[in-house]
Coordinates of N, CA and C and ligand atoms in Angstrom, one line a residue:
M1 N 1.0 -1.2 -0.3 CA 0.4 -0.2 0.1 C 0.7 1.0 -0.1
L2 N 0.5 2.1 -1.3 CA 1.2 3.7 -0.4 C 0.2 5.1 0.2
V3 N 1.0 5.9 0.7 CA -0.4 6.4 0.6 C 0.0 8.1 0.3
G4 N -0.3 8.9 -0.8 CA -0.3 10.1 -1.1 C 0.7 9.7 -1.9
N5 N 0.0 9.0 -3.5 CA 0.8 8.6 -5.0 C 0.8 9.2 -5.4
S6 N -0.5 10.3 -5.5 CA -1.4 10.7 -7.1 C 0.3 11.3 -7.9
D7 N 1.0 11.6 -7.1 CA 3.0 13.0 -7.9 C 3.7 12.7 -6.7
G8 N 4.2 12.9 -7.8 CA 6.0 13.0 -6.8 C 6.6 11.8 -6.5
I9 N 7.2 12.1 -4.9 CA 8.0 10.8 -4.8 C 6.8 9.2 -4.7
G10 N 5.9 9.3 -4.7 CA 4.5 8.1 -4.2 C 3.8 8.3 -5.3
L11 N 4.1 8.6 -6.5 CA 4.0 7.5 -7.5 C 4.9 7.3 -8.7
A12 N 6.0 7.6 -8.0 CA 7.7 7.5 -8.7 C 7.3 6.0 -8.0
T13 N 7.1 5.8 -6.8 CA 7.4 5.1 -6.0 C 5.9 4.2 -6.8
T14 N 5.8 3.5 -6.6 CA 4.5 3.2 -7.7 C 4.5 2.0 -8.5
K15 N 5.4 3.2 -9.6 CA 5.4 2.9 -11.0 C 5.9 1.5 -10.7
R16 N 7.3 2.0 -10.1 CA 9.1 1.4 -9.7 C 8.3 -0.1 -9.5
L17 N 7.3 -0.1 -8.5 CA 7.5 -1.1 -7.4 C 5.6 -2.0 -8.7
L18 N 5.2 -1.2 -9.2 CA 4.3 -2.1 -10.4 C 5.1 -2.9 -11.5
A19 N 6.8 -2.3 -11.6 CA 7.0 -2.6 -12.9 C 8.0 -4.0 -12.1
A20 N 8.1 -3.8 -10.9 CA 8.7 -4.8 -10.5 C 7.7 -6.4 -9.8
G21 N 6.7 -6.4 -10.0 CA 5.8 -6.8 -9.5 C 4.6 -7.1 -8.3
W22 N 5.6 -6.0 -8.3 CA 4.0 -5.7 -6.3 C 2.5 -5.8 -6.6
D23 N 1.9 -5.8 -6.0 CA 0.6 -5.6 -6.2 C 0.0 -4.1 -5.3
I24 N 0.3 -3.9 -5.3 CA -0.4 -2.6 -3.9 C -2.1 -1.8 -4.6
I25 N -2.2 -1.3 -3.6 CA -2.9 -0.5 -3.4 C -3.0 1.0 -2.6
G26 N -3.3 1.8 -3.8 CA -2.7 3.6 -3.5 C -4.1 4.6 -3.0
V27 N -3.7 5.1 -1.9 CA -4.7 5.5 -1.5 C -4.6 7.6 -1.9
S28 N -4.9 8.2 -2.5 CA -4.3 9.9 -2.4 C -5.3 10.4 -2.1
K29 N -4.9 11.5 -2.2 CA -6.4 13.2 -2.3 C -6.8 12.6 -3.5
S30 N -5.3 12.7 -4.8 CA -6.6 13.4 -6.1 C -6.7 11.3 -6.8
E31 N -7.3 11.4 -8.2 CA -7.2 10.6 -8.4 C -5.5 9.8 -9.7
S32 N -5.0 8.5 -9.4 CA -4.1 8.8 -10.2 C -3.8 8.2 -11.1
P33 N -3.4 8.9 -12.5 CA -2.9 8.8 -13.0 C -2.2 7.0 -14.5
I34 N -2.4 6.7 -12.8 CA -2.1 5.3 -13.4 C -2.5 3.9 -14.0
A35 N -2.6 3.1 -14.7 CA -3.9 2.1 -15.2 C -3.0 0.9 -15.0
N36 N -3.6 0.2 -14.2 CA -2.5 -0.9 -14.2 C -3.9 -2.6 -13.7
T37 N -4.1 -3.4 -14.0 CA -4.6 -4.5 -13.7 C -4.2 -4.6 -11.9
A38 N -2.2 -4.6 -11.6 CA -2.3 -5.0 -9.9 C -2.3 -4.3 -9.7
Y39 N -3.0 -3.4 -9.9 CA -3.2 -1.1 -9.1 C -4.6 -1.5 -8.8
L40 N -4.9 -1.1 -7.8 CA -6.7 -0.5 -7.5 C -6.5 1.1 -6.8
H41 N -6.4 1.6 -7.3 CA -6.4 3.2 -6.7 C -8.1 3.7 -5.9
R42 N -7.4 4.1 -4.7 CA -8.7 5.0 -3.5 C -8.6 6.5 -3.9
V43 N -9.6 7.1 -3.6 CA -9.3 8.9 -3.9 C -9.8 8.5 -2.1
A44 N -8.6 9.4 -1.1 CA -9.1 10.0 -0.1 C -8.1 11.1 0.6
D45 N -8.9 11.3 1.5 CA -8.5 13.2 1.6 C -7.6 12.3 3.9
V46 N -6.1 11.7 4.0 CA -5.9 11.9 4.9 C -6.3 12.6 6.3
S47 N -6.6 13.8 6.1 CA -7.2 14.5 7.1 C -9.4 13.9 7.4
D48 N -9.3 14.0 6.4 CA -10.5 13.4 6.5 C -11.9 12.6 7.7
A49 N -12.4 13.0 8.0 CA -12.9 11.6 9.3 C -12.4 10.6 8.7
A50 N -14.1 9.6 8.2 CA -14.1 9.0 7.6 C -12.3 8.3 7.0
Y51 N -11.3 8.9 6.8 CA -10.2 8.0 6.4 C -9.7 6.4 6.9
P52 N -10.1 6.9 8.8 CA -9.5 5.8 8.9 C -10.8 4.0 8.6
D53 N -11.8 4.6 8.4 CA -12.4 3.6 7.5 C -12.7 3.1 6.8
L54 N -12.2 4.1 6.1 CA -11.9 3.3 4.9 C -10.2 2.6 4.9
M55 N -9.5 3.1 5.8 CA -8.8 2.1 5.4 C -8.4 0.8 6.0
D56 N -9.3 1.0 7.6 CA -9.9 -0.6 8.1 C -10.9 -1.5 7.1
E57 N -11.3 -0.5 5.4 CA -11.6 -1.6 4.4 C -10.8 -2.6 3.7
L58 N -9.9 -1.4 3.7 CA -8.9 -1.8 2.7 C -8.1 -2.2 3.2
V59 N -7.8 -2.9 4.8 CA -6.7 -3.9 5.2 C -7.2 -5.0 5.5
R60 N -9.1 -5.3 4.9 CA -9.6 -6.5 5.8 C -9.2 -7.2 4.3
Q61 N -9.5 -6.6 2.6 CA -8.6 -7.1 1.6 C -7.8 -7.8 1.5
G62 N -7.1 -8.2 2.5 CA -6.0 -9.3 2.4 C -3.9 -8.4 3.0
P63 N -3.9 -9.8 3.3 CA -2.7 -8.9 4.2 C -1.4 -8.0 3.6
L64 N -1.3 -7.0 4.0 CA -0.3 -6.4 3.2 C 1.5 -6.3 4.3
D65 N 2.1 -6.2 3.2 CA 3.2 -7.3 3.8 C 4.2 -5.5 3.5
L66 N 4.0 -3.9 2.9 CA 4.1 -3.1 3.1 C 3.6 -1.4 2.7
C67 N 3.4 -1.4 3.9 CA 3.2 -0.1 3.0 C 3.8 1.8 3.6
I68 N 4.1 2.2 2.2 CA 4.3 3.4 2.3 C 4.1 4.8 2.6
Y69 N 4.2 4.9 4.2 CA 3.4 6.4 3.4 C 4.0 8.9 3.5
C70 N 3.4 8.1 1.3 CA 4.6 9.7 1.0 C 3.4 10.5 1.2
A71 N 2.0 11.2 1.4 CA 1.2 11.8 2.2 C 2.1 13.1 2.8
G72 N 2.2 14.2 2.2 CA 2.7 15.9 2.4 C 2.9 16.8 1.9
I73 N 1.9 17.7 3.0 CA 1.4 19.2 2.2 C 2.8 20.2 2.9
G74 N 2.8 21.4 2.3 CA 4.1 22.7 3.4 C 3.7 23.7 2.1
E75 N 3.8 24.9 3.8 CA 2.8 25.7 3.1 C 4.3 26.7 3.8
L76 N 4.4 28.2 3.2 CA 5.7 29.0 4.0 C 4.6 29.7 5.5
L77 N 5.0 30.3 6.5 CA 4.6 31.2 7.6 C 3.4 32.0 6.4
D78 N 2.9 32.7 6.9 CA 1.7 33.6 7.0 C 1.5 34.5 7.8
P79 N 2.3 34.6 9.2 CA 2.0 35.3 9.8 C 0.5 35.7 10.4
L80 N 0.3 36.8 9.0 CA -1.3 37.7 9.9 C -2.1 35.7 8.9
Q81 N -2.2 35.3 8.9 CA -3.8 34.3 7.9 C -2.3 32.9 8.5
M82 N -3.1 32.2 9.8 CA -1.9 31.1 10.5 C -2.8 30.0 10.0
G83 N -4.8 30.1 9.3 CA -5.6 29.0 9.2 C -4.9 28.2 9.0
D84 N -3.7 27.8 8.1 CA -2.9 26.3 7.9 C -2.4 25.3 8.3
E85 N -1.6 26.3 9.6 CA -0.7 25.6 9.5 C -1.3 24.4 10.8
A86 N -2.7 24.3 11.3 CA -3.1 22.7 11.7 C -3.6 22.2 11.1
R87 N -3.3 22.5 9.6 CA -3.7 21.6 8.3 C -2.6 20.3 8.5
I88 N -0.9 21.2 8.4 CA -0.4 20.9 7.9 C -0.1 19.7 8.7
I89 N 0.3 20.2 10.1 CA 0.6 19.0 11.4 C -0.4 17.9 11.2
D90 N -1.5 18.1 10.6 CA -2.8 17.1 10.3 C -2.9 16.4 9.0
V91 N -2.5 16.4 8.0 CA -1.5 15.6 7.2 C -0.2 14.8 7.4
N92 N 0.8 15.5 8.1 CA 1.8 15.4 7.9 C 2.3 14.2 8.8
L93 N 2.1 14.3 9.6 CA 2.2 13.8 11.1 C 0.6 13.1 11.4
T94 N -0.2 13.2 11.8 CA -2.2 12.9 12.6 C -1.7 11.7 11.2
G95 N -2.0 12.0 9.7 CA -2.3 11.1 9.0 C -1.5 10.0 8.9
M96 N 0.2 10.5 9.0 CA 0.6 8.5 8.7 C 0.1 8.2 10.4
V97 N -0.2 8.8 11.4 CA 0.1 7.8 12.5 C -1.3 7.4 13.0
R98 N -2.2 8.2 11.8 CA -3.4 6.8 11.9 C -3.7 5.8 10.5
T99 N -2.7 6.0 9.7 CA -2.4 5.2 8.8 C -1.6 4.3 9.4
A100 N -0.6 3.7 10.3 CA 0.2 3.0 11.0 C -0.7 2.2 11.8
A101 N -2.3 2.9 12.8 CA -2.8 2.6 13.3 C -3.5 1.6 12.5
A102 N -4.4 1.5 12.0 CA -5.0 1.1 10.3 C -3.8 -0.4 10.5
V103 N -2.7 -0.1 10.2 CA -2.4 -1.1 9.6 C -1.8 -2.1 9.6
I104 N -1.0 -1.8 10.8 CA 0.1 -1.9 11.7 C 0.0 -2.8 12.6
P105 N -1.6 -3.3 13.2 CA -1.9 -4.3 14.2 C -1.8 -6.0 13.2
G106 N -2.9 -5.6 12.1 CA -2.6 -7.0 11.5 C -1.7 -7.0 10.7
M107 N -0.3 -6.6 11.0 CA 1.1 -6.9 10.5 C 1.5 -7.9 11.7
V108 N 1.7 -7.4 13.1 CA 2.0 -7.0 13.8 C 1.5 -9.2 14.0
K109 N -0.3 -9.6 14.2 CA -0.8 -10.5 14.3 C 0.1 -11.7 13.9
R110 N -0.1 -10.8 12.6 CA 1.3 -11.9 11.3 C 2.8 -11.4 11.5
G111 N 2.9 -11.4 13.1 CA 4.8 -11.6 12.5 C 5.2 -11.1 11.4
H112 N 4.8 -10.0 10.6 CA 5.9 -9.9 9.4 C 5.3 -8.5 8.7
G113 N 5.9 -7.6 8.4 CA 5.7 -6.4 7.3 C 6.2 -5.4 7.2
H114 N 6.1 -4.3 7.2 CA 6.9 -3.0 7.3 C 6.3 -1.6 6.8
F115 N 6.8 -1.4 7.7 CA 6.3 0.8 7.7 C 7.1 1.2 7.2
I116 N 7.3 1.9 5.9 CA 8.2 3.4 5.7 C 7.1 4.2 5.7
G117 N 7.6 5.6 6.9 CA 7.1 6.8 6.0 C 8.6 7.5 6.2
V118 N 8.3 9.1 4.6 CA 8.5 9.5 4.2 C 8.7 10.6 5.2
S119 N 9.8 11.4 5.9 CA 10.0 12.3 6.4 C 11.1 12.9 5.4
S120 N 11.9 13.9 6.5 CA 13.1 14.6 5.2 C 13.7 15.6 7.1
M121 N 14.9 15.7 6.2 CA 15.7 16.6 7.4 C 14.7 17.3 7.6
A122 N 14.9 18.5 7.4 CA 14.0 19.9 8.5 C 13.5 19.0 9.7
D123 N 13.8 18.0 9.4 CA 12.5 17.3 11.2 C 13.9 17.4 12.4
E124 N 15.2 17.9 12.3 CA 15.7 19.1 13.1 C 16.2 20.3 13.3
L125 N 15.5 21.2 11.6 CA 15.8 22.1 12.0 C 14.5 23.8 12.5
L126 N 14.8 24.3 12.6 CA 14.2 25.1 13.7 C 13.5 26.0 12.5
S127 N 12.5 26.8 12.2 CA 12.4 26.9 10.8 C 10.8 28.0 10.8
A128 N 11.5 29.4 10.7 CA 11.1 30.8 10.4 C 9.9 31.0 8.7
E129 N 10.7 29.8 7.8 CA 9.9 29.5 7.3 C 8.8 28.9 6.8
A130 N 9.0 27.7 7.5 CA 7.6 26.8 7.7 C 7.8 25.9 9.3
P131 N 7.7 26.8 9.9 CA 7.2 26.2 11.6 C 6.4 24.9 11.0
S132 N 4.7 24.9 10.8 CA 4.6 23.8 11.1 C 5.5 22.1 10.0
Y133 N 5.8 22.7 8.7 CA 5.8 21.3 8.2 C 7.4 21.1 9.2
S134 N 8.7 21.9 10.3 CA 9.4 21.1 10.3 C 9.3 20.7 11.7
A135 N 8.4 20.5 12.2 CA 7.7 20.6 13.4 C 6.6 18.9 12.9
S136 N 6.4 19.0 11.9 CA 5.6 17.7 11.6 C 6.0 16.6 11.7
K137 N 7.5 16.3 11.3 CA 9.1 16.2 10.7 C 9.2 15.8 11.6
A138 N 9.5 16.4 12.6 CA 10.1 16.3 13.9 C 9.2 15.1 15.4
G139 N 8.3 15.3 15.5 CA 7.3 14.7 14.9 C 7.0 13.5 14.4
F140 N 7.0 13.3 13.4 CA 6.5 12.1 12.4 C 8.2 11.4 12.8
S141 N 9.2 12.0 12.4 CA 10.5 11.1 12.8 C 10.7 10.6 14.6
N142 N 10.6 11.1 14.8 CA 10.4 10.7 16.6 C 10.2 10.0 16.7
Y143 N 8.5 10.0 15.8 CA 7.4 8.8 16.6 C 7.6 7.5 15.8
L144 N 8.5 7.9 14.7 CA 8.8 6.0 13.8 C 10.2 5.8 13.8
G145 N 10.8 6.9 14.6 CA 11.4 5.6 15.7 C 10.9 5.0 17.0
G146 N 10.4 5.5 17.5 CA 9.8 4.6 18.7 C 8.8 3.4 18.1
L147 N 8.7 3.6 17.4 CA 7.7 2.4 17.1 C 8.1 1.7 16.2
A148 N 9.8 1.4 15.6 CA 10.9 0.5 15.3 C 11.6 -0.2 16.4
L149 N 11.5 0.6 17.4 CA 11.5 0.3 18.9 C 11.0 -0.8 19.8
A150 N 9.4 -0.8 19.5 CA 8.2 -1.2 20.1 C 7.7 -2.7 19.5
L151 N 9.1 -2.8 17.4 CA 8.2 -3.6 16.8 C 8.2 -4.5 16.1
K152 N 10.1 -4.3 16.6 CA 11.3 -4.8 15.7 C 11.3 -6.3 16.4
P153 N 10.6 -6.6 18.0 CA 10.7 -7.8 18.3 C 9.8 -8.4 18.0
R154 N 8.3 -8.2 17.3 CA 6.9 -8.3 16.7 C 7.5 -9.2 15.7
G155 N 8.2 -9.2 15.4 CA 8.8 -9.2 13.5 C 8.2 -8.3 12.3
V156 N 8.1 -6.7 13.1 CA 7.8 -5.7 11.8 C 8.3 -4.6 11.7
F157 N 8.8 -4.3 11.0 CA 9.9 -3.3 10.9 C 9.6 -2.0 10.4
V158 N 9.5 -1.6 10.6 CA 8.8 0.8 10.6 C 11.3 1.3 9.8
T159 N 10.3 2.0 9.5 CA 11.7 2.4 8.8 C 11.3 4.5 8.2
N160 N 12.7 5.3 9.1 CA 11.6 6.5 8.9 C 13.0 7.4 7.6
V161 N 12.8 7.2 6.6 CA 13.4 8.1 5.8 C 13.5 9.8 5.8
R162 N 14.7 10.2 6.2 CA 14.9 11.4 5.8 C 15.4 12.4 4.4
F163 N 14.9 12.5 3.8 CA 15.3 12.8 2.1 C 15.4 14.6 2.8
G164 N 16.4 14.8 1.9 CA 16.9 16.4 2.2 C 15.7 16.7 0.5
F165 N 16.1 17.7 0.4 CA 15.7 18.1 -1.2 C 15.3 17.9 -2.4
V166 N 14.3 16.7 -3.1 CA 13.5 16.1 -3.7 C 12.7 17.0 -4.6
D167 N 13.3 16.8 -5.9 CA 12.4 17.6 -7.1 C 11.6 17.0 -7.3
T168 N 10.6 17.7 -6.6 CA 9.1 17.5 -6.9 C 8.1 19.2 -6.9
K169 N 6.8 18.8 -6.6 CA 6.2 20.7 -5.9 C 6.7 20.8 -4.7
M170 N 6.7 19.6 -4.1 CA 6.5 19.4 -3.1 C 7.9 20.9 -2.3
A171 N 8.8 20.8 -3.6 CA 10.3 21.6 -3.5 C 10.4 23.1 -3.8
K172 N 9.8 23.7 -2.5 CA 9.6 25.8 -2.9 C 10.2 26.6 -2.2
S173 N 11.6 26.4 -1.7 CA 11.7 27.2 -1.0 C 12.7 27.9 -2.4
D174 N 13.8 28.2 -2.8 CA 14.6 29.3 -3.6 C 15.8 28.9 -4.0
A175 N 16.5 28.6 -2.7 CA 18.0 27.8 -2.4 C 17.6 26.3 -1.8
K176 N 17.8 24.9 -3.1 CA 18.2 23.4 -2.6 C 18.8 23.1 -2.7
P177 N 19.8 22.7 -1.7 CA 21.2 22.3 -2.2 C 21.0 21.3 -2.5
F178 N 21.6 20.2 -3.0 CA 22.0 18.9 -3.0 C 20.3 18.3 -3.9
M179 N 19.9 18.7 -4.5 CA 18.4 18.5 -4.5 C 18.7 17.1 -5.6
M180 N 18.0 16.3 -5.1 CA 18.2 14.7 -6.1 C 16.9 14.4 -7.3
S181 N 17.2 13.3 -7.9 CA 15.5 14.1 -8.8 C 14.5 12.1 -8.3
V182 N 13.6 12.3 -8.5 CA 12.7 11.7 -8.0 C 13.3 10.3 -7.9
E183 N 13.5 10.1 -9.6 CA 14.1 8.2 -9.6 C 14.9 8.2 -8.4
K184 N 16.1 8.9 -8.4 CA 17.0 8.8 -6.8 C 16.7 8.9 -6.0
A185 N 15.5 9.5 -5.3 CA 14.3 9.4 -4.3 C 14.0 7.2 -4.1
V186 N 13.6 7.8 -5.2 CA 12.9 6.1 -5.4 C 14.7 4.8 -5.5
D187 N 15.4 5.4 -6.5 CA 16.6 4.2 -5.8 C 17.2 4.1 -3.9
H188 N 16.9 5.1 -3.3 CA 16.4 5.1 -2.0 C 15.5 4.1 -1.3
L189 N 14.6 4.9 -2.0 CA 13.7 3.4 -1.0 C 13.6 2.3 -1.2
E190 N 13.9 1.7 -2.7 CA 13.8 0.7 -3.0 C 14.4 0.3 -1.9
S191 N 16.0 0.6 -1.8 CA 17.1 0.1 -0.5 C 17.3 -0.1 0.6
C192 N 16.3 0.9 1.4 CA 14.9 0.4 2.0 C 14.0 -0.3 2.4
I193 N 13.1 -1.4 1.6 CA 12.6 -1.7 1.2 C 13.0 -3.5 1.5
R194 N 14.5 -3.4 0.9 CA 15.6 -4.4 0.8 C 16.0 -5.1 2.1
T195 N 16.7 -3.4 2.6 CA 17.7 -3.6 4.0 C 16.9 -3.0 4.8
K196 N 15.9 -2.5 5.3 CA 14.2 -1.8 6.5 C 15.5 -2.0 7.5
P197 N 15.7 -0.7 7.4 CA 16.9 0.1 8.2 C 15.9 0.6 9.3
A198 N 15.8 1.6 10.9 CA 15.0 1.8 11.5 C 14.9 3.2 10.3
C199 N 16.3 3.7 10.4 CA 16.6 5.6 10.4 C 17.0 5.3 9.0
Y200 N 17.8 6.5 7.8 CA 18.0 6.6 6.2 C 17.7 7.6 5.5
T201 N 19.2 8.1 5.5 CA 19.2 9.6 5.5 C 19.2 9.8 4.1
A202 N 19.1 10.8 3.3 CA 20.2 10.9 2.3 C 19.0 12.3 1.7
P203 N 20.3 12.8 0.8 CA 21.7 12.7 0.4 C 22.9 12.7 2.4
W204 N 23.6 12.0 1.6 CA 24.7 12.4 2.7 C 25.1 12.7 2.8
I205 N 25.4 13.8 1.4 CA 26.5 15.0 1.7 C 25.7 16.3 2.1
A206 N 23.8 15.9 2.5 CA 23.3 17.0 3.0 C 23.6 17.2 4.8
I207 N 24.2 16.1 5.7 CA 24.2 15.6 6.4 C 24.7 16.9 7.3
P208 N 26.6 17.4 7.0 CA 26.9 18.5 7.4 C 26.3 19.6 7.2
L209 N 25.8 19.8 5.9 CA 25.3 21.5 6.1 C 23.9 21.3 6.9
V210 N 22.9 19.9 7.4 CA 22.4 20.3 7.8 C 22.6 20.7 9.8
K211 N 23.8 19.9 10.3 CA 24.0 20.2 11.3 C 24.0 21.8 11.2
L212 N 25.2 22.2 10.8 CA 25.5 23.5 10.5 C 24.7 24.8 10.4
L213 N 23.3 24.1 9.6 CA 22.3 25.4 9.8 C 21.7 24.7 11.0
K214 N 21.7 23.7 11.6 CA 21.2 23.6 12.4 C 21.2 24.3 14.1
L215 N 22.9 24.4 14.3 CA 23.8 24.7 15.0 C 23.8 26.7 15.0
T216 N 23.6 26.6 12.9 CA 23.5 28.4 12.6 C 22.1 28.7 13.7
L217 N 21.1 28.4 13.0 CA 19.8 28.7 13.9 C 19.1 28.6 15.6
K218 N 19.8 27.7 15.7 CA 19.6 27.9 17.5 C 20.6 29.1 18.7
L219 N 21.8 29.0 17.3 CA 22.4 30.1 17.9 C 21.3 31.2 17.9
K220 N 20.9 31.5 16.8 CA 20.3 33.4 16.2 C 18.9 33.2 16.8
A221 N 18.1 31.8 17.2 CA 17.2 32.0 17.8 C 17.2 31.8 20.0
G222 N 18.5 31.6 19.6 CA 18.9 31.9 21.5 C 18.5 30.1 22.3
A223 N 17.9 29.5 21.9 CA 17.4 28.5 21.9 C 18.8 27.6 22.8
Ligands
NAP301 N1 10.4 17.2 -2.1 C1 10.6 17.6 -1.5 O1 12.0 17.9 -1.4 C2 11.3 16.7 -0.1 C3 12.1 17.0 1.1 C4 11.8 15.5 2.0 C5 10.9 15.4 2.4 N2 10.0 15.2 1.7 C6 8.2 14.2 1.2 O2 8.2 13.3 0.8 C7 6.6 13.0 0.7 C8 6.0 13.2 -0.6 O3 6.1 14.4 -1.4 P1 6.9 14.8 -2.5 O4 7.6 15.7 -3.0 O5 6.6 13.9 -3.9 O6 5.7 15.8 -3.1 P2 4.4 16.0 -4.3 O7 4.6 15.3 -5.5 O8 3.5 17.2 -3.5 O9 3.2 14.4 -3.7 C9 2.6 14.4 -2.9 C10 1.3 13.3 -2.4 O10 0.5 13.7 -1.4 C11 -0.7 13.9 -1.8 N3 -1.5 14.3 -0.6 C12 -1.4 15.7 -0.2 N4 -2.5 15.9 0.6 C13 -2.7 14.7 0.5 C14 -4.1 14.8 2.0 N5 -4.4 15.3 2.9 N6 -4.5 13.1 1.2 C15 -3.8 12.4 0.6 N7 -3.0 12.6 0.4 C16 -2.8 13.5 -0.1 C17 -0.2 14.4 -2.7 O11 -2.2 14.6 -3.7 P3 -2.1 15.8 -4.7 O12 -1.0 16.0 -5.6 O13 -3.8 15.2 -5.4 O14 -1.9 17.0 -3.6 C18 0.7 13.9 -3.5 O15 -0.1 12.7 -4.3 C19 5.7 14.3 2.0 O16 6.0 14.2 3.2 C20 7.1 15.3 2.1 O17 7.3 15.9 3.1 C21 9.5 16.2 0.6

């Protein structure tokens, strides 16, 4: 199953996995451009009250080996119009937790399964431009780290994928150092499916830059 896969990283991953022979259910806010007999698409908003019921229905259709949560949104902060701030946390973080709550109990019962969440290297940064996005990813990464610890002894793997910039409509800032192509991001996800690490950060070359930025921002904030 892939959630948030009508575009960007989720769409490219769906195409790659279908080509590799997977049967896939996709759930996304928009219709999918994919037409394939091994693919079923359902249109849903992860923040909708009916989303958990839809997930329960889909989970009942058969055992899931893998769930990848790619749904995400990000908007720049407008301090005079903060109405969308909570929605960003709802879609990015709460939507992922609701998805995990629907798919993981079945995996635990079978002692088999893999949950992958696409987070961001922004999870460790204070962001004046998009505080709701970085806060959602901080919560996202922390939650999946704890879940990985809890579930590994039960035979279920959880992977938190921390990407730098990826060339999709989501990458909005003016400067996008070390931005990778969507296909490269899918290469990394395929590697995570094979090796099932608890945490995976890419591209590694951006790591020192993020650490330096983190320190600079903390000093600037007086934190
Ligand atoms: N691109 C980057 O630079 C980057 C870097 C680090 C991490 N990430 C993370 O990677 C993930 C995928 O992002 P992307 O770059 O592939 O962005 P994208 O191209 O905008 O794709 C996001 C996908 O999520 C769907 N979606 C958004 N809101 C949803 C909702 N409420 N319910 C269901 N589906 C929803 C979108 O559908 P619609 O198109 O219909 O809205 C789209 O299919 C996100 O979590 C993002 O934070 C991205």
